[in-house]
Structure formats: C-alpha cells, structure tokens
Short mmCIF file of C-alpha atoms in Angstrom, two decimals:
data_model
loop_
_atom_site.label_atom_id
_atom_site.label_comp_id
_atom_site.label_asym_id
_atom_site.label_seq_id
_atom_site.Cartn_x
_atom_site.Cartn_y
_atom_site.Cartn_z
CA MET A 1155 -30.31 66.88 -12.76
CA SER A 1156 -31.10 64.16 -9.43
CA LEU A 1157 -32.76 61.04 -8.24
CA TRP A 1158 -34.02 59.76 -5.09
CA THR A 1159 -33.82 55.41 -4.76
CA SER A 1160 -35.04 53.17 -2.24
CA LEU A 1161 -34.96 49.54 -2.03
CA GLU A 1162 -37.64 47.65 0.26
CA PRO A 1163 -36.82 45.58 1.99
CA ALA A 1164 -32.62 46.87 2.46
CA SER A 1165 -32.41 43.13 3.29
CA ALA A 1166 -33.69 39.85 2.68
CA THR A 1167 -33.47 36.08 2.65
CA VAL A 1168 -33.83 33.31 -0.30
CA ASP A 1169 -33.65 29.48 -0.53
CA PRO A 1170 -31.07 28.06 -2.95
CA GLY A 1171 -34.10 26.97 -5.60
CA GLY A 1172 -37.08 29.01 -4.80
CA SER A 1173 -37.16 32.80 -5.22
CA THR A 1174 -38.13 36.43 -3.19
CA THR A 1175 -38.63 39.79 -4.67
CA VAL A 1176 -37.39 43.48 -3.69
CA ARG A 1177 -39.60 46.57 -4.58
CA LEU A 1178 -37.44 49.79 -6.22
CA ARG A 1179 -39.14 52.97 -5.46
CA LEU A 1180 -37.31 55.94 -7.02
CA ARG A 1181 -38.66 59.64 -7.54
CA ASN A 1182 -37.45 62.23 -10.49
CA THR A 1183 -36.18 65.18 -7.95
CA GLY A 1184 -35.09 67.01 -11.24
CA ASP A 1185 -37.13 68.89 -13.51
CA VAL A 1186 -37.17 67.27 -16.19
CA VAL A 1187 -38.97 64.55 -18.62
CA ASP A 1188 -36.27 61.49 -17.75
CA GLU A 1189 -36.14 57.56 -18.18
CA TYR A 1190 -33.82 55.30 -16.02
CA ARG A 1191 -32.75 51.87 -17.42
CA PHE A 1192 -32.54 49.53 -14.16
CA GLU A 1193 -29.44 46.07 -14.44
CA ALA A 1194 -28.52 44.02 -11.63
CA VAL A 1195 -24.59 44.30 -11.18
CA GLY A 1196 -23.19 41.99 -8.58
CA PRO A 1197 -22.05 38.43 -8.30
CA LEU A 1198 -26.35 37.96 -7.84
CA ALA A 1199 -26.78 38.96 -11.38
CA PRO A 1200 -26.91 36.01 -13.54
CA TRP A 1201 -29.88 35.28 -11.08
CA ALA A 1202 -31.35 38.07 -11.28
CA VAL A 1203 -34.25 39.72 -13.06
CA VAL A 1204 -35.49 43.16 -13.43
CA GLU A 1205 -38.91 44.17 -14.54
CA PRO A 1206 -39.63 46.66 -15.92
CA GLN A 1207 -36.14 46.92 -17.59
CA ALA A 1208 -37.34 51.01 -18.69
CA LEU A 1209 -38.65 53.16 -16.27
CA ARG A 1210 -39.84 57.21 -17.79
CA LEU A 1211 -41.00 59.61 -14.81
CA TYR A 1212 -41.96 63.31 -15.28
CA PRO A 1213 -40.27 65.88 -12.21
CA GLY A 1214 -42.07 64.81 -9.25
CA THR A 1215 -43.36 61.53 -9.73
CA THR A 1216 -42.28 58.82 -8.00
CA GLY A 1217 -41.81 55.37 -9.75
CA SER A 1218 -41.07 51.53 -8.90
CA VAL A 1219 -39.40 48.69 -10.37
CA GLU A 1220 -39.46 44.57 -9.06
CA LEU A 1221 -36.47 42.32 -8.41
CA THR A 1222 -36.29 39.07 -8.60
CA PHE A 1223 -33.66 36.83 -7.16
CA ALA A 1224 -33.82 32.64 -7.49
CA PRO A 1225 -30.24 31.47 -6.90
CA PRO A 1226 -29.91 27.52 -7.80
CA ARG A 1227 -29.82 24.99 -5.27
CA THR A 1228 -26.53 25.04 -6.12
CA PRO A 1229 -22.87 24.99 -4.64
CA ASP A 1230 -22.45 28.36 -6.39
CA ALA A 1231 -25.39 29.67 -4.33
CA THR A 1232 -22.73 30.74 -1.74
CA ALA A 1233 -25.06 30.43 1.89
CA GLY A 1234 -24.82 33.84 3.97
CA PRO A 1235 -25.43 37.83 3.30
CA ASN A 1236 -24.77 38.13 -0.19
CA PRO A 1237 -24.41 42.10 -1.40
CA TYR A 1238 -26.38 43.63 -4.82
CA ALA A 1239 -26.35 46.46 -6.59
CA VAL A 1240 -28.73 48.22 -9.44
CA ARG A 1241 -27.45 50.31 -11.69
CA ILE A 1242 -29.94 53.12 -12.68
CA THR A 1243 -29.14 55.16 -16.25
CA PRO A 1244 -31.00 58.43 -16.86
CA THR A 1245 -31.39 58.50 -20.95
CA GLU A 1246 -30.86 62.28 -20.74
CA HIS A 1247 -27.71 63.27 -18.20
CA PRO A 1248 -26.37 58.81 -18.98
CA GLU A 1249 -23.00 60.29 -17.00
CA ALA A 1250 -24.88 61.00 -13.54
CA THR A 1251 -25.93 57.01 -12.95
CA THR A 1252 -26.87 56.13 -9.65
CA VAL A 1253 -26.29 52.42 -8.17
CA PRO A 1254 -28.00 51.48 -4.80
CA GLU A 1255 -26.79 48.62 -2.91
CA GLY A 1256 -28.82 45.84 -0.77
CA ASN A 1257 -27.85 42.52 0.74
CA LEU A 1258 -29.33 39.62 0.15
CA THR A 1259 -28.35 36.42 2.69
CA ILE A 1260 -29.23 32.69 1.10
CA THR A 1261 -29.80 30.32 2.78
CA PRO A 1262 -27.54 26.54 3.66
CA PHE A 1263 -28.37 23.71 3.02
CA THR A 1264 -26.42 20.30 2.40
CA GLU A 1265 -26.17 17.67 0.12
CA VAL A 1266 -23.92 14.63 -0.04
CA ARG A 1267 -22.93 12.52 -2.78
CA ALA A 1268 -20.52 9.03 -1.81
CA GLU A 1269 -19.26 6.33 -4.29
CA LEU A 1270 -17.04 3.60 -3.89
CA VAL A 1271 -13.92 3.43 -6.53
CA PRO A 1272 -13.99 0.55 -7.78
CA PRO A 1273 -17.24 -0.75 -5.75
CA THR A 1274 -15.50 -4.46 -6.21
CA VAL A 1275 -11.65 -5.12 -5.31
CA LYS A 1276 -9.46 -8.57 -5.26
CA GLY A 1277 -7.36 -9.84 -3.34
CA LEU A 1278 -4.93 -11.97 -1.58
CA PHE A 1279 -3.92 -10.39 1.32
CA ARG A 1280 -5.33 -6.87 0.50
CA GLY A 1281 -7.90 -5.27 -1.06
CA ARG A 1282 -7.13 -0.91 -1.71
CA PRO A 1283 -10.26 0.64 -2.98
CA ARG A 1284 -11.36 4.21 -2.82
CA LEU A 1285 -14.11 6.36 -1.35
CA ALA A 1286 -14.77 9.60 -3.39
CA VAL A 1287 -16.93 11.81 -1.06
CA ASP A 1288 -18.58 14.67 -2.85
CA ASN A 1289 -19.99 18.32 -1.72
CA LEU A 1290 -23.62 19.31 -3.20
CA GLY A 1291 -24.18 21.85 -0.85
CA ASN A 1292 -23.32 25.39 -0.47
CA THR A 1293 -21.69 24.87 2.80
CA LYS A 1294 -18.01 23.69 4.25
CA LEU A 1295 -18.81 19.17 4.75
CA THR A 1296 -16.54 17.97 8.36
CA ALA A 1297 -17.26 13.97 8.38
CA SER A 1298 -15.67 10.89 9.17
CA VAL A 1299 -15.70 8.09 7.24
CA SER A 1300 -16.12 4.06 9.26
CA GLY A 1301 -16.17 0.90 7.85
CA SER A 1302 -17.74 -2.19 8.83
CA ASP A 1303 -19.38 -5.85 7.66
CA ASN A 1304 -20.95 -8.64 8.60
CA GLY A 1305 -19.49 -11.14 11.18
CA ASP A 1306 -16.46 -8.81 11.21
CA GLN A 1307 -14.22 -10.35 8.90
CA LEU A 1308 -12.37 -7.89 7.69
CA SER A 1309 -9.65 -4.87 9.19
CA TYR A 1310 -10.45 -1.16 8.00
CA ASP A 1311 -7.24 1.32 7.61
CA ILE A 1312 -9.28 4.48 6.65
CA HIS A 1313 -7.29 8.03 5.49
CA PRO A 1314 -8.05 10.53 6.39
CA SER A 1315 -10.85 9.06 8.62
CA ASN A 1316 -11.72 12.66 9.13
CA VAL A 1317 -12.36 15.26 6.02
CA GLN A 1318 -12.99 19.07 4.96
CA ILE A 1319 -14.94 19.91 2.03
CA GLU A 1320 -15.47 22.82 0.45
CA PRO A 1321 -18.54 23.32 -1.91
CA GLY A 1322 -18.37 22.28 -4.80
CA ARG A 1323 -15.26 20.10 -4.37
CA ALA A 1324 -14.63 16.61 -3.68
CA ALA A 1325 -12.29 14.44 -1.18
CA PHE A 1326 -11.09 10.81 -2.25
CA VAL A 1327 -10.66 8.38 1.40
CA ARG A 1328 -7.94 5.76 0.05
CA THR A 1329 -9.00 2.23 2.34
CA THR A 1330 -7.07 -0.43 2.81
CA LEU A 1331 -9.21 -3.13 3.81
CA LYS A 1332 -7.42 -6.75 5.27
CA PRO A 1333 -9.20 -10.42 5.91
CA ARG A 1334 -8.77 -11.28 9.04
CA GLN A 1335 -8.06 -14.78 8.26
CA ILE A 1336 -6.42 -16.05 5.24
CA ILE A 1337 -7.59 -18.30 2.57
CA TRP A 1338 -5.08 -21.01 2.52
CA PHE A 1339 -6.91 -23.19 -0.25
CA GLY A 1340 -10.36 -23.03 -2.35
CA SER A 1341 -11.59 -20.55 -4.24
CA ALA A 1342 -12.61 -16.90 -4.22
CA GLU A 1343 -14.96 -15.85 -1.61
CA ARG A 1344 -17.27 -12.73 -1.33
CA ARG A 1345 -16.89 -10.55 1.55
CA PRO A 1346 -19.62 -7.67 1.58
CA TYR A 1347 -18.82 -4.74 3.43
CA THR A 1348 -20.18 -0.70 3.92
CA LEU A 1349 -17.88 1.99 4.16
CA ALA A 1350 -20.61 4.88 6.67
CA VAL A 1351 -20.16 9.10 5.15
CA GLN A 1352 -21.12 10.22 9.19
CA ARG A 1353 -22.39 13.82 9.86
CA SER A 1354 -23.03 15.67 13.01
CA GLY A 1355 -26.92 14.54 14.14
CA VAL A 1356 -27.46 13.59 10.76
CA THR A 1357 -27.68 9.79 9.80
CA PRO A 1358 -24.77 8.26 7.71
CA LEU A 1359 -24.84 7.56 4.51
CA ASP A 1360 -23.62 4.21 3.46
CA VAL A 1361 -22.17 2.75 0.64
CA GLU A 1362 -21.64 -0.64 -0.40
CA GLY A 1363 -19.10 -2.54 -1.58
CA THR A 1364 -17.72 -6.37 -1.92
CA TYR A 1365 -14.01 -7.56 -1.47
CA VAL A 1366 -13.70 -10.72 -3.68
CA GLN A 1367 -10.34 -12.93 -1.35
CA ARG A 1368 -8.57 -14.84 -3.43
CA GLY A 1369 -7.02 -18.28 -2.05
CA PHE A 1370 -3.88 -18.79 -1.76
CA LEU A 1371 -3.30 -22.10 -3.03
CA PRO A 1372 -6.74 -23.71 -5.55
CA ARG A 1373 -8.36 -26.94 -4.64
CA TRP A 1374 -7.54 -29.15 -7.16
CA LEU A 1375 -3.91 -27.71 -6.35
CA ALA A 1376 -3.75 -28.74 -2.90
CA ALA A 1377 -5.35 -32.00 -3.11
CA PHE A 1378 -2.60 -32.57 -6.12
CA LEU A 1379 0.26 -31.91 -3.54
CA SER A 1380 -0.28 -33.56 -1.33
CA VAL A 1381 -1.32 -37.48 -3.21
CA SER A 1382 2.33 -35.50 -4.54
CA VAL A 1383 4.09 -35.64 -1.29
CA ALA A 1384 1.70 -38.59 -0.10
CA LEU A 1385 3.79 -40.77 -3.28
CA ALA A 1386 7.11 -38.76 -2.20
CA VAL A 1387 7.23 -39.84 1.01
CA ALA A 1388 6.27 -43.46 0.10
CA PHE A 1389 9.31 -43.80 -2.24
CA VAL A 1390 11.50 -42.80 -0.21
CA MET A 1391 10.86 -45.14 2.30
CA LEU A 1392 10.79 -47.70 0.08
CA TRP A 1393 13.88 -46.42 -1.12
CA ILE A 1394 15.59 -46.58 2.47
CA ALA A 1395 14.38 -49.96 3.68
CA TYR A 1396 15.56 -51.80 0.34
CA LYS A 1397 18.88 -52.74 1.18
CA PRO A 1398 20.65 -54.86 -1.86
CA ASP A 1399 23.39 -57.43 -0.77
CA VAL A 1400 26.36 -56.21 -3.24
CA ARG A 1401 29.51 -58.65 -3.18
CA SER A 1402 32.44 -57.81 -5.86
CA ALA A 1403 33.28 -61.46 -7.54
CA ALA A 1404 36.87 -59.46 -7.79
CA THR A 1405 37.53 -59.56 -3.87
CA GLU A 1406 36.58 -62.97 -3.27
CA LYS A 1407 38.27 -64.49 -5.91
CA ALA A 1408 41.86 -62.44 -4.45
CA GLN A 1409 41.43 -63.92 -0.83
CA GLU A 1410 40.43 -67.17 -1.76
CA ALA A 1411 44.18 -67.26 -3.83
CA ALA A 1412 45.73 -65.78 -1.25
CA GLY A 1413 45.12 -68.43 1.28
CA SER A 1414 46.88 -68.44 4.80
CA THR A 1415 49.73 -67.21 3.32
CA LEU A 1416 48.93 -63.43 3.29
CA PRO A 1417 48.19 -61.88 7.03
CA PRO A 1418 45.00 -60.87 8.16
CA ALA A 1419 43.71 -58.43 6.31
CA ALA A 1420 44.07 -54.59 7.71
CA SER A 1421 40.65 -52.98 9.04
CA PRO A 1422 39.42 -50.68 6.90
CA SER A 1423 40.39 -46.98 6.97
CA PRO A 1424 38.36 -44.84 8.99
CA GLU A 1425 35.08 -42.52 6.67
CA ALA A 1426 36.39 -39.02 5.73
CA PRO A 1427 34.52 -35.86 7.06
CA LYS A 1428 31.50 -35.71 5.09
CA ALA A 1429 31.83 -32.20 3.01
CA PRO A 1430 29.27 -29.28 3.17
CA PRO A 1431 26.00 -30.71 0.78
CA ALA A 1432 27.33 -30.48 -3.27
CA GLY A 1433 25.74 -26.49 -4.63
CA VAL A 1434 26.27 -24.54 -1.59
CA THR A 1435 27.93 -21.25 -1.93
CA ALA A 1436 30.18 -19.81 0.53
CA PRO A 1437 29.90 -16.10 0.94
CA PRO A 1438 32.97 -13.69 1.96
CA ALA A 1439 32.58 -14.24 5.37
CA ALA A 1440 33.30 -17.75 5.66
CA ALA A 1441 35.83 -18.38 3.16
CA GLY A 1442 38.60 -18.98 5.49
CA THR A 1443 36.42 -21.65 6.73
CA GLN A 1444 38.99 -24.92 5.95
CA GLN A 1445 37.63 -28.15 4.72
CA PRO A 1446 38.16 -31.42 7.32
CA ASP A 1447 41.54 -33.27 5.07
CA GLY A 1448 40.91 -36.60 3.47
CA ALA A 1449 41.74 -39.98 5.36
CA GLY A 1450 41.92 -42.20 2.75
CA ASP A 1451 45.68 -42.84 3.14
CA GLY A 1452 45.38 -42.82 7.12
CA ALA A 1453 46.03 -46.37 6.65
CA GLY A 1454 49.18 -47.03 4.92
CA ASP A 1455 52.58 -45.82 5.33
CA GLY A 1456 53.09 -47.05 8.49
CA ALA A 1457 56.41 -48.29 8.30
CA GLY A 1458 58.23 -45.02 8.72
CA GLY A 1459 57.74 -44.53 11.93
CA GLY A 1460 55.15 -42.19 13.65
CA GLY A 1461 53.54 -41.40 10.39
CA SER A 1462 51.97 -37.20 9.62
CA GLU A 1463 50.21 -35.41 12.32
CA GLU A 1464 46.03 -35.77 11.56
CA LYS A 1465 44.99 -32.20 11.66
CA GLU A 1466 41.73 -31.06 13.35
CA ALA A 1467 39.10 -30.66 10.72
CA GLU A 1468 35.82 -28.04 11.25
CA ALA A 1469 32.13 -28.02 10.84
CA PRO A 1470 30.98 -26.07 7.87
CA GLU A 1471 29.31 -22.85 8.29
CA ARG A 1472 25.57 -23.65 8.71
CA THR A 1473 24.05 -20.51 6.42
CA ALA A 1474 21.04 -20.49 4.94
CA ALA A 1475 21.34 -23.10 2.02
CA THR A 1476 22.62 -25.74 5.00
CA ALA A 1477 19.70 -24.92 6.86
CA VAL A 1478 16.89 -25.16 4.08
CA GLN A 1479 18.59 -27.98 2.11
CA ARG A 1480 17.83 -29.91 5.36
CA LEU A 1481 14.11 -29.06 5.29
CA ALA A 1482 13.46 -29.98 2.12
CA ALA A 1483 15.15 -33.67 2.89
CA ASP A 1484 12.58 -34.10 5.77
CA GLU A 1485 9.48 -32.08 4.09
CA PRO A 1486 10.27 -33.14 0.14
CA GLY A 1487 8.07 -31.05 -2.40
CA LYS A 1488 7.66 -28.30 -0.09
CA ARG A 1489 8.10 -24.71 0.37
CA HIS A 1490 10.58 -23.07 2.14
CA ILE A 1491 12.63 -20.31 2.86
CA CYS A 1492 15.58 -20.06 5.35
CA TYR A 1493 18.09 -17.06 5.76
CA ARG A 1494 20.19 -15.15 8.86
CA VAL A 1495 21.30 -11.30 9.24
CA HIS A 1496 25.18 -9.53 9.42
CA THR A 1497 25.21 -7.01 11.52
CA ALA A 1498 28.56 -4.77 11.97
CA GLY A 1499 30.54 -5.92 14.37
CA GLN A 1500 28.41 -8.94 15.07
CA GLY A 1501 28.68 -11.07 12.22
CA TRP A 1502 26.79 -13.55 10.73
CA THR A 1503 23.52 -14.61 13.30
CA ASP A 1504 22.14 -18.33 13.49
CA ALA A 1505 19.85 -19.08 9.75
CA VAL A 1506 15.94 -19.20 11.01
CA CYS A 1507 13.63 -20.03 8.19
CA ASP A 1508 9.79 -19.85 7.48
CA GLY A 1509 8.83 -16.87 8.97
CA GLU A 1510 11.15 -16.90 12.32
CA THR A 1511 13.17 -14.00 13.27
CA ALA A 1512 16.83 -13.00 12.42
CA GLY A 1513 18.23 -10.28 13.73
CA THR A 1514 17.37 -8.40 17.46
CA ALA A 1515 14.08 -5.73 17.50
CA GLY A 1516 15.01 -2.60 19.02
CA SER A 1517 18.75 -3.20 19.48
CA GLY A 1518 19.44 -0.32 17.30
CA THR A 1519 22.11 -2.77 15.50
CA PRO A 1520 21.66 -2.23 11.98
CA LEU A 1521 21.48 -5.39 8.98
CA THR A 1522 24.56 -4.80 7.19
CA ALA A 1523 23.59 -8.15 4.87
CA VAL A 1524 21.15 -10.96 4.26
CA ASN A 1525 22.00 -14.29 3.69
CA ILE A 1526 18.53 -16.68 1.86
CA ALA A 1527 18.04 -19.85 0.22
CA VAL A 1528 14.94 -21.63 -1.01
CA SER A 1529 13.19 -24.56 -1.75
CA GLY A 1530 10.87 -25.50 -4.00
CA THR A 1531 10.40 -22.44 -5.69
CA ASN A 1532 12.39 -22.26 -8.47
CA GLY A 1533 15.65 -20.01 -7.22
CA THR A 1534 15.05 -16.66 -5.53
CA SER A 1535 16.65 -12.88 -6.41
CA GLY A 1536 17.10 -9.92 -3.98
CA GLY A 1537 19.52 -6.43 -3.90
CA ALA A 1538 20.36 -4.16 -1.42
CA PHE A 1539 18.84 -1.25 -0.80
CA VAL A 1540 21.02 1.50 0.97
CA PRO A 1541 22.01 5.34 1.82
CA ASP A 1542 23.64 6.89 -1.70
CA PRO A 1543 26.03 9.82 -0.67
CA ALA A 1544 25.63 11.15 -3.77
CA SER A 1545 22.51 11.61 -4.28
CA THR A 1546 20.97 16.01 -3.44
CA GLU A 1547 17.96 14.30 -2.18
CA GLY A 1548 18.61 12.40 -0.08
CA LYS A 1549 16.93 9.83 -1.50
CA GLY A 1550 18.77 5.96 -1.24
CA HIS A 1551 19.69 3.31 -4.14
CA TYR A 1552 20.45 -0.57 -5.36
CA PRO A 1553 24.55 -0.11 -5.45
CA GLU A 1554 24.89 -3.71 -6.77
CA PRO A 1555 22.40 -5.08 -9.27
CA TRP A 1556 20.65 -8.11 -8.28
CA THR A 1557 21.94 -12.01 -7.37
CA ASN A 1558 20.25 -14.50 -8.23
CA ALA A 1559 20.79 -18.38 -6.31
CA ALA A 1560 18.88 -21.35 -7.89
CA ASP A 1561 16.98 -24.04 -5.54
CA GLY A 1562 19.17 -24.52 -2.40
CA ILE A 1563 21.59 -22.37 -3.27
CA ASP A 1564 22.74 -19.42 -1.07
CA ASN A 1565 22.02 -16.09 -2.79
CA TYR A 1566 23.62 -12.66 -0.42
CA VAL A 1567 22.12 -9.17 -0.59
CA GLY A 1568 24.54 -6.56 1.18
CA SER A 1569 27.95 -6.12 2.29
CA THR A 1570 29.75 -8.04 4.85
CA GLU A 1571 32.35 -5.16 4.65
CA GLU A 1572 33.94 -3.49 8.14
CA ASP A 1573 32.28 -0.06 5.94
CA ALA A 1574 29.43 -1.49 4.58
CA PRO A 1575 26.19 0.71 4.49
CA ASP A 1576 23.18 0.40 6.96
CA MET A 1577 20.32 -1.44 4.85
CA MET A 1578 17.46 0.10 4.76
CA GLY A 1579 15.73 -2.45 2.81
CA PHE A 1580 16.33 -5.09 0.22
CA SER A 1581 14.13 -6.56 -2.56
CA ILE A 1582 13.12 -9.75 -3.22
CA SER A 1583 11.03 -12.19 -4.88
CA VAL A 1584 10.68 -16.15 -6.74
CA ASP A 1585 10.85 -17.97 -9.19
CA GLY A 1586 12.21 -14.77 -11.69
CA GLY A 1587 8.89 -12.76 -10.15
CA GLY A 1588 6.65 -15.83 -11.12
CA GLY A 1589 5.75 -17.19 -7.41
CA THR A 1590 4.72 -15.77 -4.13
CA VAL A 1591 7.16 -14.38 -1.45
CA CYS A 1592 5.66 -12.73 1.97
CA GLN A 1593 7.79 -10.34 4.55
CA THR A 1594 8.00 -8.36 7.13
CA SER A 1595 10.81 -5.94 8.98
CA TYR A 1596 11.15 -3.83 12.19
CA VAL A 1597 12.72 -0.40 11.26
CA HIS A 1598 14.76 1.38 13.81
CA ASN A 1599 12.63 3.49 16.39
CA ASP A 1600 9.37 1.94 15.13
CA THR A 1601 7.68 -1.48 14.70
CA TRP A 1602 7.24 -4.45 13.11
CA LEU A 1603 5.37 -3.70 9.40
CA GLY A 1604 2.48 -5.35 8.58
CA LEU A 1605 2.83 -8.00 6.44
CA ALA A 1606 3.95 -7.53 2.65
CA CYS A 1607 3.60 -9.91 0.19
CA ASP A 1608 4.59 -9.42 -3.77
CA ASP A 1609 1.33 -9.71 -6.36
CA PRO A 1610 2.16 -11.59 -9.38
CA GLY A 1611 -0.95 -11.13 -10.96
CA VAL A 1612 -1.35 -7.99 -11.19
CA GLY A 1613 1.98 -7.04 -12.35
CA LEU A 1614 3.95 -7.18 -8.61
CA ASP A 1615 7.20 -9.49 -8.52
CA PHE A 1616 8.70 -8.40 -5.89
CA THR A 1617 8.47 -7.22 -2.70
CA TYR A 1618 10.38 -5.31 -0.79
CA ALA A 1619 11.45 -5.21 3.30
CA GLY A 1620 11.92 -2.08 5.20
CA THR A 1621 11.69 2.03 5.11
CA HIS A 1622 12.95 4.71 2.32
CA ASP A 1623 14.19 7.08 4.86
CA ASN A 1624 17.63 7.40 4.95
CA LYS A 1625 17.94 8.70 8.42
CA LEU A 1626 16.49 4.90 9.08
CA TRP A 1627 17.76 1.28 8.62
CA ILE A 1628 15.96 -2.34 9.16
CA GLU A 1629 17.65 -4.30 12.45
CA ALA A 1630 15.37 -8.07 12.16
CA VAL A 1631 12.94 -9.88 9.20
CA ARG A 1632 10.57 -12.45 8.83
CA LEU A 1633 10.40 -14.13 5.72
CA THR A 1634 7.62 -16.92 3.92
CA VAL A 1635 6.94 -18.45 0.45
#
C-alpha cells in the first residue's frame, strides 16, 4: 500500500477575517481500489474545512481535495507562520496513515480599546481613575499614555506611562489627577480631561473623563464663619474697652475709721509672675521646669531682719499648646495647628505653626517624638510608627496606643528616652476623624513627599506622615488644618 501526496501551494497567506484555499493532490500508487478519509489537524484545524471529506481512487489514478482556511479577526489568530497538517486514512489499510504538512501565514492586524474606570472621579486634592487598555489585535501592542486638559488645570501622575500588551490581554494604568489650585471656598467644579493612548505612526486613541474638584469649605459656611469672626472680634473689643469702676465699701470705711492714727498704708506687693496658660500639659522632658514662687507674702515679716531669699523664676517651656493658644487668642474662631519635634541628642525644637517646617530636612537626624496642639478642630489624636525588632518580615508597628488631646492641650506621639527608636512616621487626625488635617514630610535620603490629607467624606479619617521602609526615617514635617 502506497500513496503520493502534494499540497499546492505548500505555503499560503491569509488575512484574519478572510479565507484562502489550498489544494491537496494525491495518487493511489497501490494495486487495489481504496477510499481515503481526510481530517485537518493542528492549531488551525478549527478554522479549516476539507471538501470532500472522503475520496475513492483506483490504482494509478489521481484525485484532489480542497482545504479552505478562514481564521477569525480575533487575538486567537496569531500573526505569523502557522504549521498545519492533513491526516489521510485509507479505508482498506487504516494503519497506513499519511500526514502531509503545510504552512499558513496569518497577516497581523491591530485593534485597541481603552476605557476609564470610573469615567468620573471626585476629590478635594486628587482623583485616582484607572485606564483599562485592551489589545484586541493579534500582535503585541506597545503604547505610551499621557494626559491633557484645557487650561492646564490638572497635573498627571501616570504609572506605568508605557505598556506592552500581549494579544487578547489587557493592562491597567493607574492615574493620579491633582488640581494645580485648591478651591478653598465655593461649590465643586467639573474639570474635563483626556488620556491619550499613543502608538508609533498611528493617531492617538483619546479617552475622555471628568474630575469633579470639591471645595474645601462650602460658600455658605465661609460666609457664616466670616460673620462669626467679625462678631467675636467686636465682642472682644467691647469687652476690653468697657472697664467698670469697682470699689470696696468695706475698705473705704476702714480707711475712714483709722483716720490719722494709722501709719501710711504699705504699698501693695508686686504681682507674682504668671504661670503657663491653664490646661497646658508639660511633656516628660519638661517635668523639671520650676514654677515661680508666689509673691503674695513678699512684703510681710520684715522685722526678722533680712527676710527670705528670692528664687530666680525660670521661663515656662514653649510647647505646641502655648503656641497654639496665642494664635487662638489673636485670631479667635480660626483653625490652627502648632507642633515641634524631638531628635536624639538635640532635644525639642522651637514650636512652629500652620505649615511651617519643624525639623531639619537633609540633616540625616531622625525624629523620635512629635508634640502637637490644635485649636478650632475639637482636639487631635495620633500615634508613632517605628521599626518592630520582633517582626520577621522587617515591618514596623505602633508600639503604644494612640494618644488624644482636646483643643489647646499638648498631644505627644513617640518617645524622648535616650534609646528611643527612630520614627518611620506617625498618624494624625482631628475632630475624632471627622475633620481635615494635611501633612507633608521629609524622608531620609529622599525629598519632601507630596501633600496628603485625610478625607472623612470617603472613610479616610486619618493621614499618615512618613515612610513604611524600615531602613528610612523622617527628618522634618509640615502640618496644616
């Protein structure tokens, strides 16, 4: 039993979505009449049709069948050469199967689809949409992604900005939109933007989205606060200006009864130095500060000869609470935050407020504690995040429970002990998580991190200042409310 076969042509080309035909010729070189059955095999078999599926040949005669290939316009039809084969099975001698092979080249095509998820994002300081890019072609896709808008009102942080996508696969591009100007007062504003998927030599595929930028405070609240502050200032001015003349009738009667028989009245004793403002809680580092002795009895007991020795009064330590209380007294009704930082070997820095820098950026000196106080925010909460020596994965932890303090009271996070661990960062919230607090920090061997805030409106009731890398620490911080 023998059989001669030939594919014409041996190599063919077809476009996805189209079709092409290859002829298979065969001759019965045996000495018996036989019937042959045909079956396409290989990866292209689902797209191949053989007609007729069976052929009967006498000895020495020749016949032919046609193979029609119709690959779909989908990523499954891989571009490039694709081998195929036809199994020929004789009816009389099934064991004498013949499998002639050929080659079919599928031409490449490109089809890209992109979609924003979600198409509209809302935020106060940023929005984070994702761009889904689908490669519906049959070749690898290489493209870059960029953002633009009218008026250059937004900045774009796109990661990754370049993608390579296999046929039939998709890639997700994370995008962070940041407005160049903050809306402090007023209603939300819609800012349309476009993300462009750019391929070499092809018109960019533009995907349009909308960023809804919310105002920091609604317009009516701004007007209400302005009126409230004006009324408070007017009330304070009237209170200061009005000084009632208060006299003691008992003192006048005693002076009148004494007449000229009493010696001239002694001059009043000098006023005692003022103590730190009420409610200020001194940190552990300030526990040794002495309060000035009372001066109420300094004028008496002069007959003993010489009197008592006066002690030199030390100035009270200027903590974050003393700084914020002064601001609150000067600007009643406004929100303020004051803070200072502690470094090993150098102690506490001076207290600063409302976005000023506490610490020394780029000095390499780590912070070990932060002292924070607020006004107009219904208090603050916070906790220090430090390396965890017991962690087997090199992760940090919060060694102590979060501390809380009301308006005008010092809140301390971290430690001032000699062996205190370096702070990788710290968490902070105001008004029990219902208010907004913003921060930026300087990380060792890095730079200032971007401004970040909590967002109680979406469930983010605190913000974290610093890094999660065990090998790094923070050197300086700025806070605003």
